[in-house]
Short mmCIF file of C-alpha atoms in Angstrom, two decimals:
data_model
loop_
_atom_site.label_atom_id
_atom_site.label_comp_id
_atom_site.label_asym_id
_atom_site.label_seq_id
_atom_site.Cartn_x
_atom_site.Cartn_y
_atom_site.Cartn_z
CA UNK D 12 0.00 0.00 0.00
CA UNK D 13 2.74 2.48 0.90
CA UNK D 14 4.56 2.13 -2.43
CA UNK D 15 1.38 2.70 -4.43
CA UNK D 16 0.36 5.57 -2.19
CA UNK D 17 3.73 7.32 -2.40
CA UNK D 18 3.90 6.74 -6.15
CA UNK D 19 0.46 8.35 -6.61
CA UNK D 20 1.44 11.22 -4.31
CA UNK D 21 4.71 11.81 -6.16
CA UNK D 22 2.90 11.88 -9.52
CA UNK D 23 0.51 14.50 -8.17
CA UNK D 24 3.37 16.49 -6.62
CA UNK D 25 4.99 16.71 -10.07
CA UNK D 26 1.73 17.90 -11.61
CA UNK D 27 1.23 20.45 -8.84
CA UNK D 28 4.79 21.72 -9.30
CA UNK D 29 4.07 22.00 -13.04
CA UNK D 30 0.97 24.03 -12.22
CA UNK D 31 2.86 26.17 -9.74
CA UNK D 32 5.51 26.99 -12.32
CA UNK D 33 2.98 27.33 -15.15
CA UNK D 34 0.81 29.78 -13.25
CA UNK D 35 3.92 31.71 -12.19
CA UNK D 36 4.94 31.99 -15.86
CA UNK D 37 1.41 32.99 -16.84
CA UNK D 38 1.41 35.72 -14.16
CA UNK D 39 4.62 37.08 -15.67
CA UNK D 40 3.38 36.85 -19.26
CA UNK D 41 -0.10 38.34 -18.92
CA UNK D 42 -0.62 42.12 -18.88
CA UNK D 43 -3.87 42.27 -16.91
CA UNK D 44 -3.24 43.12 -13.24
CA UNK D 45 -6.31 41.09 -12.28
CA UNK D 46 -5.01 37.99 -14.09
CA UNK D 47 -1.50 38.50 -12.69
CA UNK D 48 -2.99 38.38 -9.19
CA UNK D 49 -5.19 35.39 -9.97
CA UNK D 50 -2.36 33.38 -11.54
CA UNK D 51 -0.05 34.24 -8.64
CA UNK D 52 -2.67 33.00 -6.18
CA UNK D 53 -3.10 29.75 -8.12
CA UNK D 54 0.68 29.31 -8.24
CA UNK D 55 0.87 29.69 -4.45
CA UNK D 56 -2.08 27.32 -4.00
CA UNK D 57 -0.35 24.65 -6.10
CA UNK D 58 2.81 25.06 -4.01
CA UNK D 59 0.79 24.63 -0.81
CA UNK D 60 -0.93 21.52 -2.18
CA UNK D 61 2.43 20.05 -3.23
CA UNK D 62 3.83 20.66 0.26
CA UNK D 63 0.83 18.92 1.83
CA UNK D 64 1.33 15.88 -0.41
CA UNK D 65 5.09 15.85 0.26
CA UNK D 66 4.33 15.66 3.99
CA UNK D 67 1.91 12.80 3.38
CA UNK D 68 4.46 10.96 1.23
CA UNK D 69 7.00 11.28 4.06
CA UNK D 70 4.45 9.89 6.51
CA UNK D 71 4.15 6.82 4.27
CA UNK D 72 7.89 6.25 4.33
CA UNK D 73 9.14 8.22 1.32
CA UNK D 74 12.24 10.01 2.65
CA UNK D 75 12.56 12.21 -0.45
CA UNK D 76 9.26 13.00 -2.18
CA UNK D 77 9.24 14.80 -5.53
CA UNK D 78 10.54 18.35 -5.46
CA UNK D 79 10.18 19.32 -9.10
CA UNK D 80 7.76 19.22 -11.98
CA UNK D 81 7.86 16.89 -14.95
CA UNK D 82 9.63 17.21 -18.28
CA UNK D 83 6.21 17.47 -19.94
CA UNK D 84 5.39 20.31 -17.56
CA UNK D 85 8.58 22.13 -18.48
CA UNK D 86 7.65 21.84 -22.14
CA UNK D 87 4.13 23.08 -21.33
CA UNK D 88 5.59 26.12 -19.54
CA UNK D 89 7.89 26.75 -22.49
CA UNK D 90 4.87 26.67 -24.75
CA UNK D 91 3.21 29.35 -22.57
CA UNK D 92 6.34 31.50 -22.92
CA UNK D 93 6.49 30.96 -26.68
CA UNK D 94 2.80 31.63 -27.13
CA UNK D 95 3.02 34.82 -25.02
CA UNK D 96 5.88 36.05 -27.18
CA UNK D 97 4.17 35.20 -30.46
CA UNK D 98 0.76 36.55 -29.50
CA UNK D 99 2.01 39.68 -27.77
CA UNK D 100 1.03 38.49 -24.31
CA UNK D 101 -2.51 37.70 -25.45
CA UNK D 102 -4.61 37.03 -22.35
CA UNK D 103 -7.01 34.71 -24.17
CA UNK D 104 -4.16 32.50 -25.43
CA UNK D 105 -2.55 32.37 -21.98
CA UNK D 106 -5.87 31.53 -20.32
CA UNK D 107 -6.45 28.78 -22.90
CA UNK D 108 -3.04 27.29 -22.19
CA UNK D 109 -3.60 27.46 -18.41
CA UNK D 110 -6.92 25.68 -18.88
CA UNK D 111 -5.13 22.96 -20.85
CA UNK D 112 -2.70 22.50 -17.95
CA UNK D 113 -5.58 22.32 -15.50
CA UNK D 114 -7.23 19.65 -17.66
CA UNK D 115 -4.15 17.50 -17.01
CA UNK D 116 -4.31 18.19 -13.28
CA UNK D 117 -8.00 17.26 -13.09
CA UNK D 118 -7.30 14.00 -14.93
CA UNK D 119 -4.41 13.20 -12.56
CA UNK D 120 -6.57 13.76 -9.47
CA UNK D 121 -9.34 11.61 -10.97
CA UNK D 122 -6.87 8.81 -11.68
CA UNK D 123 -5.39 9.09 -8.17
CA UNK D 124 -8.82 8.91 -6.57
CA UNK D 125 -9.60 5.76 -8.58
CA UNK D 126 -6.47 4.00 -7.29
CA UNK D 127 -7.52 1.04 -5.14
CA UNK D 128 -6.37 0.84 -1.54
CA UNK D 129 -5.61 4.51 -0.97
CA UNK D 130 -5.76 5.45 2.73
CA UNK D 131 -8.81 7.52 3.67
CA UNK D 132 -6.76 10.50 4.86
CA UNK D 133 -5.12 10.65 1.41
CA UNK D 134 -8.46 10.25 -0.38
CA UNK D 135 -9.94 13.05 1.73
CA UNK D 136 -7.02 15.39 0.98
CA UNK D 137 -7.13 14.56 -2.73
CA UNK D 138 -10.87 15.24 -2.88
CA UNK D 139 -10.42 18.68 -1.31
CA UNK D 140 -7.43 19.56 -3.50
CA UNK D 141 -9.08 18.12 -6.62
CA UNK D 142 -12.19 20.23 -6.04
CA UNK D 143 -10.03 23.36 -5.72
CA UNK D 144 -8.17 22.48 -8.93
CA UNK D 145 -11.52 21.96 -10.71
CA UNK D 146 -12.74 25.34 -9.41
CA UNK D 147 -9.56 27.00 -10.72
CA UNK D 148 -10.00 25.27 -14.07
CA UNK D 149 -13.59 26.43 -14.36
CA UNK D 150 -12.66 29.99 -13.38
CA UNK D 151 -9.87 30.09 -15.98
CA UNK D 152 -12.20 28.61 -18.63
CA UNK D 153 -14.95 31.11 -17.83
CA UNK D 154 -12.51 34.03 -18.03
CA UNK D 155 -11.17 32.72 -21.34
CA UNK D 156 -14.71 32.42 -22.72
CA UNK D 157 -15.61 35.91 -21.48
CA UNK D 158 -12.54 37.38 -23.23
CA UNK D 159 -13.50 35.58 -26.44
CA UNK D 160 -17.04 36.99 -26.19
CA UNK D 161 -15.68 40.50 -25.60
CA UNK D 162 -13.41 40.19 -28.63
CA UNK D 163 -16.32 39.03 -30.78
CA UNK D 164 -18.49 41.94 -29.66
CA UNK D 165 -15.67 44.43 -30.18
CA UNK D 166 -15.11 43.14 -33.71
CA UNK D 167 -18.75 43.77 -34.69
#
C-alpha cells in the first residue's frame, strides 16, 4: 500500500509543481493586473498543495518526495512563454493554455482517486485539492470564454 500511495502522491506532486511553475509563468506573461494576481494566487495554492502531499508521502515512508515538476510540464511552460511572445502576451491564449494545464491536473486527481487501496486521509485530501483544482480550471475557462465573447463583440 505504501509504495502505491507514495507513487500516486509523487505523480501529483509533479503535476502540482508543473501548475505552480505554469501559473507563475502565466502571471509574468499576462498584462492584466487582475489575471497576474489570480495566476499568482493559483501558483501559491499549487505550491501549498504540493507541500501537503510531500508531507503525506514522508508519513508513508518516502524520505525524499518529488521536489520538481515533470519534463512534460517544463515543455508546457515553455509553450506558454512561446505563445506569449508570439501573440504579444494575449490574455485569451494564456488563459487557454492554463486551462489545458488544468485539464491535465484534473485527470491526474481523478486517476489518483480511482487507485484502489488509498488510505482515507489521502483520499480526503485529494478530494479537497481536486475540487479546488476543478474550481480554478472552471474559473480560468470562464474568463477565457468571457474574453473571447468581448473580442467578438468588439469586432462587430
